[in-house]
Amino acid sequence: MLPFKSLISSHQLTPDTVATIFESAHKMQTAIESKGRVGSLENAIVALLFFEPSSRTMLSFQSAAQRLNAGTIFAQNATSTSFEKGESLEDLIRIVAGYSDIIVMRHAQPGSAQMAADCSDVPFINAGDGGNEHPTQALIDAFTIEKHIGRLDNLKIVFGFDSLQSRSIHSLTRLLSQYPNNEFSFMGPSELAPPPAMISELEAAGVRCTQIKGLPDKLDYDVVYVNRLQEERFADKSIFDKHRRFYRLSYDMVAATQALILDPLPRIDEIDVTADDLPNAVYFQQASYGVPVRMALLSLMLSN
Ligand code: CP
């Protein structure tokens, strides 16, 4: 059982809830490795509404639903729906709730996830609402950290390079701020520093936060979490062009640290491909955990 009907924000992902989801995700992972499918949702339909581009989130939710033997229905971009004729998001969600048992939605508008969940008679999952939140990515990131490091507390983590606009960074910091003794640094250009409200929120939760302008000389952390500069969210593209090539982890930087290197992907410029085979570069493994974690979430939310 989970203590919510819909998942909108990592605020909802308390340590107890995360533990429940991870216990199920480990079982899902074992089941995937041994027999491929866990036929627990034969009677369910999962609606996948992706009004912003996605590879990992959309395909891993689809894979998760199919491994649970659920059916899926899709809408993949706004122009192929009746949005094009002027239908509101609220009306669309009311309709889709009548066609499905759970709705997963990605949308470019911050706050659209809460708005949609408020109109939905069935459970709802935020698969990314603009630059605001991406709570299921945070679950995958935390699952990876726990698998590799064995804990979600007492961690020193550096985040880069677009803490202003990266919903993945917003959601993971919120999730990890609920565990004791974590310390976060934020590296990147000053124009892309975390929103002051986010720093205040993290500090109020007891997290020590520092900001690093530029790239640090040594990556002396437990985790280095990087995400691309979010090109589609820049009002002034010259800021993106100015910084995109500089903010990059080279092979030498990754090879010189013991830190776990994470990236929610897609990778654009932020990590040199030559670093991919280093043992601490686990971002492709991280992406693979999307299936068991999302299987666990679908299964638990539909059994609520
Ligand atoms: N990490 C992530 O959300 O990737 P996609 O945008 O490809 O779904």
PDB file of C-alpha atoms and ligand atoms in Angstrom:
ATOM      1  CA  MET A   1       0.000   0.000   0.000  1.00  0.00           C
ATOM      2  CA  LEU A   2       1.177   3.535  -0.730  1.00  0.00           C
ATOM      3  CA  PRO A   3      -0.065   6.590   1.200  1.00  0.00           C
ATOM      4  CA  PHE A   4      -1.181   8.454  -1.951  1.00  0.00           C
ATOM      5  CA  LYS A   5      -3.544   7.981  -4.882  1.00  0.00           C
ATOM      6  CA  SER A   6      -1.426  10.053  -7.309  1.00  0.00           C
ATOM      7  CA  LEU A   7       2.318  10.809  -7.464  1.00  0.00           C
ATOM      8  CA  ILE A   8       3.026  14.436  -8.322  1.00  0.00           C
ATOM      9  CA  SER A   9       6.142  15.406  -6.345  1.00  0.00           C
ATOM     10  CA  SER A  10       9.103  13.838  -4.535  1.00  0.00           C
ATOM     11  CA  HIS A  11       7.746  15.500  -1.390  1.00  0.00           C
ATOM     12  CA  GLN A  12       5.447  12.475  -1.257  1.00  0.00           C
ATOM     13  CA  LEU A  13       8.373  10.028  -1.365  1.00  0.00           C
ATOM     14  CA  THR A  14       9.134   9.654   2.334  1.00  0.00           C
ATOM     15  CA  PRO A  15      11.753   7.105   3.463  1.00  0.00           C
ATOM     16  CA  ASP A  16       8.993   4.610   4.427  1.00  0.00           C
ATOM     17  CA  THR A  17       7.324   4.949   1.029  1.00  0.00           C
ATOM     18  CA  VAL A  18      10.646   4.664  -0.801  1.00  0.00           C
ATOM     19  CA  ALA A  19      11.455   1.497   1.185  1.00  0.00           C
ATOM     20  CA  THR A  20       8.090  -0.045   0.204  1.00  0.00           C
ATOM     21  CA  ILE A  21       8.636   0.767  -3.480  1.00  0.00           C
ATOM     22  CA  PHE A  22      12.239  -0.526  -3.459  1.00  0.00           C
ATOM     23  CA  GLU A  23      11.272  -3.793  -1.756  1.00  0.00           C
ATOM     24  CA  SER A  24       8.837  -4.411  -4.602  1.00  0.00           C
ATOM     25  CA  ALA A  25      11.325  -3.160  -7.261  1.00  0.00           C
ATOM     26  CA  HIS A  26      13.943  -5.694  -6.109  1.00  0.00           C
ATOM     27  CA  LYS A  27      11.363  -8.482  -6.526  1.00  0.00           C
ATOM     28  CA  MET A  28      10.425  -7.129  -9.967  1.00  0.00           C
ATOM     29  CA  GLN A  29      14.114  -7.094 -10.966  1.00  0.00           C
ATOM     30  CA  THR A  30      14.505 -10.744  -9.912  1.00  0.00           C
ATOM     31  CA  ALA A  31      11.337 -11.673 -11.793  1.00  0.00           C
ATOM     32  CA  ILE A  32      12.520  -9.876 -14.941  1.00  0.00           C
ATOM     33  CA  GLU A  33      15.831 -11.756 -14.782  1.00  0.00           C
ATOM     34  CA  SER A  34      14.223 -15.163 -14.248  1.00  0.00           C
ATOM     35  CA  LYS A  35      10.988 -15.204 -16.220  1.00  0.00           C
ATOM     36  CA  GLY A  36      10.479 -11.859 -17.875  1.00  0.00           C
ATOM     37  CA  ARG A  37       6.897 -11.167 -16.787  1.00  0.00           C
ATOM     38  CA  VAL A  38       4.931 -10.758 -13.580  1.00  0.00           C
ATOM     39  CA  GLY A  39       1.311 -11.218 -14.581  1.00  0.00           C
ATOM     40  CA  SER A  40      -0.281  -9.204 -11.813  1.00  0.00           C
ATOM     41  CA  LEU A  41      -2.121  -6.477 -13.778  1.00  0.00           C
ATOM     42  CA  GLU A  42      -3.967  -8.468 -16.468  1.00  0.00           C
ATOM     43  CA  ASN A  43      -7.140  -6.460 -15.905  1.00  0.00           C
ATOM     44  CA  ALA A  44      -5.551  -2.994 -15.962  1.00  0.00           C
ATOM     45  CA  ILE A  45      -5.119  -0.399 -18.707  1.00  0.00           C
ATOM     46  CA  VAL A  46      -2.255   2.101 -18.350  1.00  0.00           C
ATOM     47  CA  ALA A  47      -2.687   5.391 -20.256  1.00  0.00           C
ATOM     48  CA  LEU A  48       0.600   6.928 -21.420  1.00  0.00           C
ATOM     49  CA  LEU A  49       0.211  10.605 -22.363  1.00  0.00           C
ATOM     50  CA  PHE A  50       3.517  12.118 -23.515  1.00  0.00           C
ATOM     51  CA  PHE A  51       3.119  15.717 -24.689  1.00  0.00           C
ATOM     52  CA  GLU A  52       6.893  16.358 -24.463  1.00  0.00           C
ATOM     53  CA  PRO A  53       9.586  14.166 -26.059  1.00  0.00           C
ATOM     54  CA  SER A  54      10.764  11.125 -24.107  1.00  0.00           C
ATOM     55  CA  SER A  55      12.700   7.918 -24.740  1.00  0.00           C
ATOM     56  CA  ARG A  56      13.468   6.377 -21.339  1.00  0.00           C
ATOM     57  CA  THR A  57      10.378   7.376 -19.371  1.00  0.00           C
ATOM     58  CA  MET A  58       7.843   6.490 -22.054  1.00  0.00           C
ATOM     59  CA  LEU A  59       9.470   3.219 -23.119  1.00  0.00           C
ATOM     60  CA  SER A  60      10.267   2.006 -19.607  1.00  0.00           C
ATOM     61  CA  PHE A  61       6.685   2.697 -18.458  1.00  0.00           C
ATOM     62  CA  GLN A  62       5.457   0.794 -21.524  1.00  0.00           C
ATOM     63  CA  SER A  63       7.870  -2.055 -20.829  1.00  0.00           C
ATOM     64  CA  ALA A  64       6.859  -2.070 -17.141  1.00  0.00           C
ATOM     65  CA  ALA A  65       3.149  -2.234 -18.041  1.00  0.00           C
ATOM     66  CA  GLN A  66       3.731  -5.053 -20.528  1.00  0.00           C
ATOM     67  CA  ARG A  67       5.864  -7.042 -18.075  1.00  0.00           C
ATOM     68  CA  LEU A  68       2.921  -6.761 -15.653  1.00  0.00           C
ATOM     69  CA  ASN A  69       0.592  -7.963 -18.451  1.00  0.00           C
ATOM     70  CA  ALA A  70      -1.374  -4.690 -18.378  1.00  0.00           C
ATOM     71  CA  GLY A  71      -2.755  -3.138 -21.528  1.00  0.00           C
ATOM     72  CA  THR A  72      -1.581   0.309 -22.662  1.00  0.00           C
ATOM     73  CA  ILE A  73      -3.151   3.216 -24.533  1.00  0.00           C
ATOM     74  CA  PHE A  74      -1.094   6.129 -25.883  1.00  0.00           C
ATOM     75  CA  ALA A  75      -1.174   9.757 -26.898  1.00  0.00           C
ATOM     76  CA  GLN A  76       2.284  10.834 -27.957  1.00  0.00           C
ATOM     77  CA  ASN A  77       2.126  14.460 -28.915  1.00  0.00           C
ATOM     78  CA  ALA A  78      -0.313  17.294 -28.543  1.00  0.00           C
ATOM     79  CA  THR A  79      -0.870  17.759 -32.288  1.00  0.00           C
ATOM     80  CA  SER A  80      -2.264  14.245 -32.695  1.00  0.00           C
ATOM     81  CA  THR A  81      -4.939  14.795 -30.007  1.00  0.00           C
ATOM     82  CA  SER A  82      -7.967  17.079 -29.802  1.00  0.00           C
ATOM     83  CA  PHE A  83      -5.743  19.657 -28.031  1.00  0.00           C
ATOM     84  CA  GLU A  84      -5.200  20.719 -31.637  1.00  0.00           C
ATOM     85  CA  LYS A  85      -8.936  21.595 -31.821  1.00  0.00           C
ATOM     86  CA  GLY A  86      -8.750  23.525 -28.549  1.00  0.00           C
ATOM     87  CA  GLU A  87      -9.757  20.882 -25.979  1.00  0.00           C
ATOM     88  CA  SER A  88      -8.503  21.628 -22.457  1.00  0.00           C
ATOM     89  CA  LEU A  89      -6.112  19.402 -20.499  1.00  0.00           C
ATOM     90  CA  GLU A  90      -8.783  19.045 -17.795  1.00  0.00           C
ATOM     91  CA  ASP A  91     -11.362  17.689 -20.268  1.00  0.00           C
ATOM     92  CA  LEU A  92      -8.857  15.333 -21.855  1.00  0.00           C
ATOM     93  CA  ILE A  93      -7.891  13.875 -18.467  1.00  0.00           C
ATOM     94  CA  ARG A  94     -11.578  13.317 -17.525  1.00  0.00           C
ATOM     95  CA  ILE A  95     -12.012  11.388 -20.771  1.00  0.00           C
ATOM     96  CA  VAL A  96      -8.816   9.317 -20.434  1.00  0.00           C
ATOM     97  CA  ALA A  97      -9.729   8.452 -16.821  1.00  0.00           C
ATOM     98  CA  GLY A  98     -12.834   6.781 -18.287  1.00  0.00           C
ATOM     99  CA  TYR A  99     -10.663   4.708 -20.647  1.00  0.00           C
ATOM    100  CA  SER A 100      -7.941   3.555 -18.228  1.00  0.00           C
ATOM    101  CA  ASP A 101      -7.067   2.524 -14.659  1.00  0.00           C
ATOM    102  CA  ILE A 102      -4.015   4.755 -14.202  1.00  0.00           C
ATOM    103  CA  ILE A 103      -2.658   7.754 -16.151  1.00  0.00           C
ATOM    104  CA  VAL A 104       1.037   8.558 -16.691  1.00  0.00           C
ATOM    105  CA  MET A 105       1.600  12.027 -18.165  1.00  0.00           C
ATOM    106  CA  ARG A 106       4.515  14.195 -19.302  1.00  0.00           C
ATOM    107  CA  HIS A 107       3.665  17.790 -20.150  1.00  0.00           C
ATOM    108  CA  ALA A 108       5.745  20.938 -20.743  1.00  0.00           C
ATOM    109  CA  GLN A 109       3.790  23.116 -18.306  1.00  0.00           C
ATOM    110  CA  PRO A 110       5.054  23.250 -14.678  1.00  0.00           C
ATOM    111  CA  GLY A 111       2.071  22.495 -12.421  1.00  0.00           C
ATOM    112  CA  SER A 112       0.188  20.575 -15.152  1.00  0.00           C
ATOM    113  CA  ALA A 113       0.612  17.297 -13.231  1.00  0.00           C
ATOM    114  CA  GLN A 114      -1.264  18.572 -10.174  1.00  0.00           C
ATOM    115  CA  MET A 115      -3.938  20.117 -12.393  1.00  0.00           C
ATOM    116  CA  ALA A 116      -4.420  16.828 -14.253  1.00  0.00           C
ATOM    117  CA  ALA A 117      -4.427  14.693 -11.089  1.00  0.00           C
ATOM    118  CA  ASP A 118      -7.114  16.953  -9.622  1.00  0.00           C
ATOM    119  CA  CYS A 119      -9.388  16.124 -12.606  1.00  0.00           C
ATOM    120  CA  SER A 120      -8.665  12.410 -12.679  1.00  0.00           C
ATOM    121  CA  ASP A 121     -10.902   9.732 -11.150  1.00  0.00           C
ATOM    122  CA  VAL A 122      -8.051   7.214 -11.515  1.00  0.00           C
ATOM    123  CA  PRO A 123      -4.508   7.333 -10.038  1.00  0.00           C
ATOM    124  CA  PHE A 124      -2.106   9.661 -11.838  1.00  0.00           C
ATOM    125  CA  ILE A 125       1.712   9.670 -12.173  1.00  0.00           C
ATOM    126  CA  ASN A 126       3.761  12.756 -13.038  1.00  0.00           C
ATOM    127  CA  ALA A 127       6.290  11.703 -15.699  1.00  0.00           C
ATOM    128  CA  GLY A 128       7.757  15.239 -15.848  1.00  0.00           C
ATOM    129  CA  ASP A 129       5.947  18.583 -15.747  1.00  0.00           C
ATOM    130  CA  GLY A 130       8.179  21.097 -17.519  1.00  0.00           C
ATOM    131  CA  GLY A 131      11.154  22.179 -15.426  1.00  0.00           C
ATOM    132  CA  ASN A 132       9.336  21.424 -12.189  1.00  0.00           C
ATOM    133  CA  GLU A 133       9.501  17.759 -11.088  1.00  0.00           C
ATOM    134  CA  HIS A 134      10.184  14.211 -12.276  1.00  0.00           C
ATOM    135  CA  PRO A 135       9.525  12.054  -9.197  1.00  0.00           C
ATOM    136  CA  THR A 136       9.785   8.636 -10.881  1.00  0.00           C
ATOM    137  CA  GLN A 137      13.274   9.602 -12.134  1.00  0.00           C
ATOM    138  CA  ALA A 138      14.199  10.449  -8.538  1.00  0.00           C
ATOM    139  CA  LEU A 139      13.086   6.967  -7.478  1.00  0.00           C
ATOM    140  CA  ILE A 140      15.306   5.391 -10.152  1.00  0.00           C
ATOM    141  CA  ASP A 141      18.252   7.599  -9.139  1.00  0.00           C
ATOM    142  CA  ALA A 142      17.832   6.753  -5.447  1.00  0.00           C
ATOM    143  CA  PHE A 143      17.436   3.044  -6.275  1.00  0.00           C
ATOM    144  CA  THR A 144      20.771   3.208  -8.149  1.00  0.00           C
ATOM    145  CA  ILE A 145      22.508   4.990  -5.258  1.00  0.00           C
ATOM    146  CA  GLU A 146      21.187   2.488  -2.726  1.00  0.00           C
ATOM    147  CA  LYS A 147      22.199  -0.478  -4.893  1.00  0.00           C
ATOM    148  CA  HIS A 148      25.748   0.813  -5.397  1.00  0.00           C
ATOM    149  CA  ILE A 149      26.491   2.640  -2.130  1.00  0.00           C
ATOM    150  CA  GLY A 150      24.065   0.906   0.222  1.00  0.00           C
ATOM    151  CA  ARG A 151      22.498   3.976   1.840  1.00  0.00           C
ATOM    152  CA  LEU A 152      20.548   7.165   1.125  1.00  0.00           C
ATOM    153  CA  ASP A 153      21.819   9.148   4.130  1.00  0.00           C
ATOM    154  CA  ASN A 154      25.222  10.608   5.021  1.00  0.00           C
ATOM    155  CA  LEU A 155      25.938  11.310   1.359  1.00  0.00           C
ATOM    156  CA  LYS A 156      28.055  14.045  -0.214  1.00  0.00           C
ATOM    157  CA  ILE A 157      26.607  14.735  -3.648  1.00  0.00           C
ATOM    158  CA  VAL A 158      27.503  17.303  -6.288  1.00  0.00           C
ATOM    159  CA  PHE A 159      24.823  18.215  -8.835  1.00  0.00           C
ATOM    160  CA  GLY A 160      25.439  19.856 -12.217  1.00  0.00           C
ATOM    161  CA  PHE A 161      25.100  21.522 -14.550  1.00  0.00           C
ATOM    162  CA  ASP A 162      21.626  23.107 -14.835  1.00  0.00           C
ATOM    163  CA  SER A 163      20.185  23.007 -11.319  1.00  0.00           C
ATOM    164  CA  LEU A 164      17.841  25.851 -12.247  1.00  0.00           C
ATOM    165  CA  GLN A 165      15.894  23.976 -14.912  1.00  0.00           C
ATOM    166  CA  SER A 166      16.558  20.262 -14.368  1.00  0.00           C
ATOM    167  CA  ARG A 167      13.398  18.639 -13.002  1.00  0.00           C
ATOM    168  CA  SER A 168      15.443  15.513 -12.267  1.00  0.00           C
ATOM    169  CA  ILE A 169      17.744  17.489  -9.945  1.00  0.00           C
ATOM    170  CA  HIS A 170      14.748  19.178  -8.286  1.00  0.00           C
ATOM    171  CA  SER A 171      13.057  15.850  -7.592  1.00  0.00           C
ATOM    172  CA  LEU A 172      16.144  13.918  -6.445  1.00  0.00           C
ATOM    173  CA  THR A 173      17.264  16.659  -4.037  1.00  0.00           C
ATOM    174  CA  ARG A 174      13.725  16.758  -2.580  1.00  0.00           C
ATOM    175  CA  LEU A 175      13.669  12.999  -2.115  1.00  0.00           C
ATOM    176  CA  LEU A 176      17.149  12.816  -0.533  1.00  0.00           C
ATOM    177  CA  SER A 177      16.511  15.831   1.717  1.00  0.00           C
ATOM    178  CA  GLN A 178      14.206  13.535   3.723  1.00  0.00           C
ATOM    179  CA  TYR A 179      17.221  11.417   4.831  1.00  0.00           C
ATOM    180  CA  PRO A 180      19.644  12.610   7.545  1.00  0.00           C
ATOM    181  CA  ASN A 181      23.087  14.173   7.111  1.00  0.00           C
ATOM    182  CA  ASN A 182      23.129  14.677   3.365  1.00  0.00           C
ATOM    183  CA  GLU A 183      25.279  17.444   1.905  1.00  0.00           C
ATOM    184  CA  PHE A 184      24.681  18.884  -1.572  1.00  0.00           C
ATOM    185  CA  SER A 185      26.924  21.030  -3.792  1.00  0.00           C
ATOM    186  CA  PHE A 186      25.702  22.576  -7.011  1.00  0.00           C
ATOM    187  CA  MET A 187      28.212  23.166  -9.821  1.00  0.00           C
ATOM    188  CA  GLY A 188      27.525  25.139 -12.976  1.00  0.00           C
ATOM    189  CA  PRO A 189      27.271  28.647 -14.347  1.00  0.00           C
ATOM    190  CA  SER A 190      25.800  31.278 -12.036  1.00  0.00           C
ATOM    191  CA  GLU A 191      22.891  31.814 -14.467  1.00  0.00           C
ATOM    192  CA  LEU A 192      21.861  28.178 -13.851  1.00  0.00           C
ATOM    193  CA  ALA A 193      22.224  28.077 -10.053  1.00  0.00           C
ATOM    194  CA  PRO A 194      19.377  26.359  -8.165  1.00  0.00           C
ATOM    195  CA  PRO A 195      16.260  28.475  -7.516  1.00  0.00           C
ATOM    196  CA  PRO A 196      16.695  30.275  -4.142  1.00  0.00           C
ATOM    197  CA  ALA A 197      13.402  28.758  -2.943  1.00  0.00           C
ATOM    198  CA  MET A 198      14.804  25.289  -3.541  1.00  0.00           C
ATOM    199  CA  ILE A 199      17.947  26.043  -1.497  1.00  0.00           C
ATOM    200  CA  SER A 200      15.789  27.458   1.329  1.00  0.00           C
ATOM    201  CA  GLU A 201      13.604  24.340   1.249  1.00  0.00           C
ATOM    202  CA  LEU A 202      16.616  21.982   1.338  1.00  0.00           C
ATOM    203  CA  GLU A 203      18.305  23.917   4.143  1.00  0.00           C
ATOM    204  CA  ALA A 204      15.062  23.959   6.134  1.00  0.00           C
ATOM    205  CA  ALA A 205      15.047  20.155   5.796  1.00  0.00           C
ATOM    206  CA  GLY A 206      18.567  20.059   7.284  1.00  0.00           C
ATOM    207  CA  VAL A 207      20.671  19.656   4.129  1.00  0.00           C
ATOM    208  CA  ARG A 208      23.985  21.544   3.976  1.00  0.00           C
ATOM    209  CA  CYS A 209      24.113  23.262   0.557  1.00  0.00           C
ATOM    210  CA  THR A 210      27.026  24.964  -1.225  1.00  0.00           C
ATOM    211  CA  GLN A 211      27.336  26.410  -4.697  1.00  0.00           C
ATOM    212  CA  ILE A 212      30.416  26.027  -6.892  1.00  0.00           C
ATOM    213  CA  LYS A 213      30.958  28.350  -9.824  1.00  0.00           C
ATOM    214  CA  GLY A 214      32.717  26.512 -12.639  1.00  0.00           C
ATOM    215  CA  LEU A 215      34.052  22.962 -12.364  1.00  0.00           C
ATOM    216  CA  PRO A 216      35.736  21.767  -9.133  1.00  0.00           C
ATOM    217  CA  ASP A 217      39.376  20.614  -9.329  1.00  0.00           C
ATOM    218  CA  LYS A 218      38.583  17.348  -7.547  1.00  0.00           C
ATOM    219  CA  LEU A 219      35.332  15.385  -7.532  1.00  0.00           C
ATOM    220  CA  ASP A 220      35.665  14.355  -3.908  1.00  0.00           C
ATOM    221  CA  TYR A 221      32.064  13.179  -3.413  1.00  0.00           C
ATOM    222  CA  ASP A 222      30.050   9.968  -2.967  1.00  0.00           C
ATOM    223  CA  VAL A 223      27.919  10.786  -6.019  1.00  0.00           C
ATOM    224  CA  VAL A 224      28.407  13.115  -8.991  1.00  0.00           C
ATOM    225  CA  TYR A 225      24.983  13.706 -10.595  1.00  0.00           C
ATOM    226  CA  VAL A 226      25.049  15.561 -13.900  1.00  0.00           C
ATOM    227  CA  ASN A 227      22.282  16.438 -16.303  1.00  0.00           C
ATOM    228  CA  ARG A 228      22.446  18.225 -19.685  1.00  0.00           C
ATOM    229  CA  LEU A 229      21.778  21.938 -19.937  1.00  0.00           C
ATOM    230  CA  GLN A 230      18.040  21.943 -20.635  1.00  0.00           C
ATOM    231  CA  GLU A 231      18.201  23.583 -24.075  1.00  0.00           C
ATOM    232  CA  GLU A 232      14.428  23.655 -24.650  1.00  0.00           C
ATOM    233  CA  ARG A 233      13.851  25.708 -21.466  1.00  0.00           C
ATOM    234  CA  PHE A 234      16.261  28.612 -22.142  1.00  0.00           C
ATOM    235  CA  ALA A 235      14.546  31.951 -22.789  1.00  0.00           C
ATOM    236  CA  ASP A 236      17.988  33.259 -23.878  1.00  0.00           C
ATOM    237  CA  LYS A 237      19.704  30.616 -26.076  1.00  0.00           C
ATOM    238  CA  SER A 238      23.010  32.542 -25.955  1.00  0.00           C
ATOM    239  CA  ILE A 239      23.434  31.364 -22.332  1.00  0.00           C
ATOM    240  CA  PHE A 240      23.076  27.744 -23.487  1.00  0.00           C
ATOM    241  CA  ASP A 241      25.552  28.266 -26.356  1.00  0.00           C
ATOM    242  CA  LYS A 242      28.046  29.968 -24.029  1.00  0.00           C
ATOM    243  CA  HIS A 243      28.198  27.131 -21.493  1.00  0.00           C
ATOM    244  CA  ARG A 244      27.292  23.863 -23.216  1.00  0.00           C
ATOM    245  CA  ARG A 245      30.827  22.802 -24.181  1.00  0.00           C
ATOM    246  CA  PHE A 246      32.579  23.893 -20.982  1.00  0.00           C
ATOM    247  CA  TYR A 247      30.372  21.978 -18.540  1.00  0.00           C
ATOM    248  CA  ARG A 248      31.479  18.450 -19.332  1.00  0.00           C
ATOM    249  CA  LEU A 249      32.968  15.565 -17.342  1.00  0.00           C
ATOM    250  CA  SER A 250      36.077  14.369 -19.182  1.00  0.00           C
ATOM    251  CA  TYR A 251      37.516  10.840 -19.052  1.00  0.00           C
ATOM    252  CA  ASP A 252      40.280  12.089 -16.715  1.00  0.00           C
ATOM    253  CA  MET A 253      37.790  13.643 -14.269  1.00  0.00           C
ATOM    254  CA  VAL A 254      35.711  10.459 -14.057  1.00  0.00           C
ATOM    255  CA  ALA A 255      38.802   8.219 -13.844  1.00  0.00           C
ATOM    256  CA  ALA A 256      40.269  10.317 -11.013  1.00  0.00           C
ATOM    257  CA  THR A 257      37.295   9.933  -8.651  1.00  0.00           C
ATOM    258  CA  GLN A 258      35.718   7.044  -6.719  1.00  0.00           C
ATOM    259  CA  ALA A 259      32.354   8.837  -6.927  1.00  0.00           C
ATOM    260  CA  LEU A 260      29.386   7.118  -8.526  1.00  0.00           C
ATOM    261  CA  ILE A 261      28.650   9.025 -11.760  1.00  0.00           C
ATOM    262  CA  LEU A 262      24.919   9.367 -12.467  1.00  0.00           C
ATOM    263  CA  ASP A 263      23.017  11.067 -15.280  1.00  0.00           C
ATOM    264  CA  PRO A 264      19.249  10.753 -15.877  1.00  0.00           C
ATOM    265  CA  LEU A 265      20.069  11.091 -19.615  1.00  0.00           C
ATOM    266  CA  PRO A 266      19.684  11.887 -22.480  1.00  0.00           C
ATOM    267  CA  ARG A 267      23.408  12.700 -22.662  1.00  0.00           C
ATOM    268  CA  ILE A 268      24.245  15.688 -24.846  1.00  0.00           C
ATOM    269  CA  ASP A 269      27.532  17.347 -23.844  1.00  0.00           C
ATOM    270  CA  GLU A 270      27.775  16.728 -20.109  1.00  0.00           C
ATOM    271  CA  ILE A 271      29.866  13.518 -20.083  1.00  0.00           C
ATOM    272  CA  ASP A 272      32.530  12.548 -22.587  1.00  0.00           C
ATOM    273  CA  VAL A 273      31.676   9.193 -24.228  1.00  0.00           C
ATOM    274  CA  THR A 274      35.226   7.960 -23.524  1.00  0.00           C
ATOM    275  CA  ALA A 275      34.262   7.770 -19.816  1.00  0.00           C
ATOM    276  CA  ASP A 276      31.417   5.296 -20.451  1.00  0.00           C
ATOM    277  CA  ASP A 277      33.390   2.120 -19.733  1.00  0.00           C
ATOM    278  CA  LEU A 278      34.851   3.309 -16.435  1.00  0.00           C
ATOM    279  CA  PRO A 279      33.476   1.234 -13.521  1.00  0.00           C
ATOM    280  CA  ASN A 280      31.981   4.209 -11.681  1.00  0.00           C
ATOM    281  CA  ALA A 281      30.110   5.448 -14.800  1.00  0.00           C
ATOM    282  CA  VAL A 282      26.800   3.688 -14.123  1.00  0.00           C
ATOM    283  CA  TYR A 283      24.310   5.888 -15.990  1.00  0.00           C
ATOM    284  CA  PHE A 284      23.225   3.194 -18.466  1.00  0.00           C
ATOM    285  CA  GLN A 285      22.642   0.758 -15.591  1.00  0.00           C
ATOM    286  CA  GLN A 286      20.701   3.577 -13.859  1.00  0.00           C
ATOM    287  CA  ALA A 287      18.427   3.868 -16.932  1.00  0.00           C
ATOM    288  CA  SER A 288      17.825   0.091 -16.909  1.00  0.00           C
ATOM    289  CA  TYR A 289      16.377   0.315 -13.377  1.00  0.00           C
ATOM    290  CA  GLY A 290      13.523   2.351 -14.875  1.00  0.00           C
ATOM    291  CA  VAL A 291      11.631  -0.849 -15.646  1.00  0.00           C
ATOM    292  CA  PRO A 292      11.635  -2.597 -12.213  1.00  0.00           C
ATOM    293  CA  VAL A 293      11.085   0.681 -10.350  1.00  0.00           C
ATOM    294  CA  ARG A 294       8.148   1.667 -12.575  1.00  0.00           C
ATOM    295  CA  MET A 295       6.739  -1.886 -12.404  1.00  0.00           C
ATOM    296  CA  ALA A 296       6.780  -1.598  -8.603  1.00  0.00           C
ATOM    297  CA  LEU A 297       5.106   1.801  -8.688  1.00  0.00           C
ATOM    298  CA  LEU A 298       2.350   0.746 -11.120  1.00  0.00           C
ATOM    299  CA  SER A 299       1.713  -2.422  -9.197  1.00  0.00           C
ATOM    300  CA  LEU A 300       1.550  -0.746  -5.771  1.00  0.00           C
ATOM    301  CA  MET A 301      -0.538   2.214  -6.962  1.00  0.00           C
ATOM    302  CA  LEU A 302      -3.044  -0.077  -8.656  1.00  0.00           C
ATOM    303  CA  SER A 303      -3.349  -2.294  -5.589  1.00  0.00           C
ATOM    304  CA  ASN A 304      -4.076   0.698  -3.312  1.00  0.00           C
TER     305      ASN A 304
HETATM  306  N1   CP B   1      15.491  10.612 -17.981  1.00  0.00           N
HETATM  307  C1   CP B   1      14.432  10.910 -18.780  1.00  0.00           C
HETATM  308  O1   CP B   1      13.389  11.402 -18.338  1.00  0.00           O
HETATM  309  O2   CP B   1      14.642  10.599 -20.093  1.00  0.00           O
HETATM  310  P1   CP B   1      13.576  10.834 -21.232  1.00  0.00           P
HETATM  311  O3   CP B   1      13.372  12.321 -21.381  1.00  0.00           O
HETATM  312  O4   CP B   1      14.151  10.200 -22.471  1.00  0.00           O
HETATM  313  O5   CP B   1      12.286  10.176 -20.810  1.00  0.00           O
END
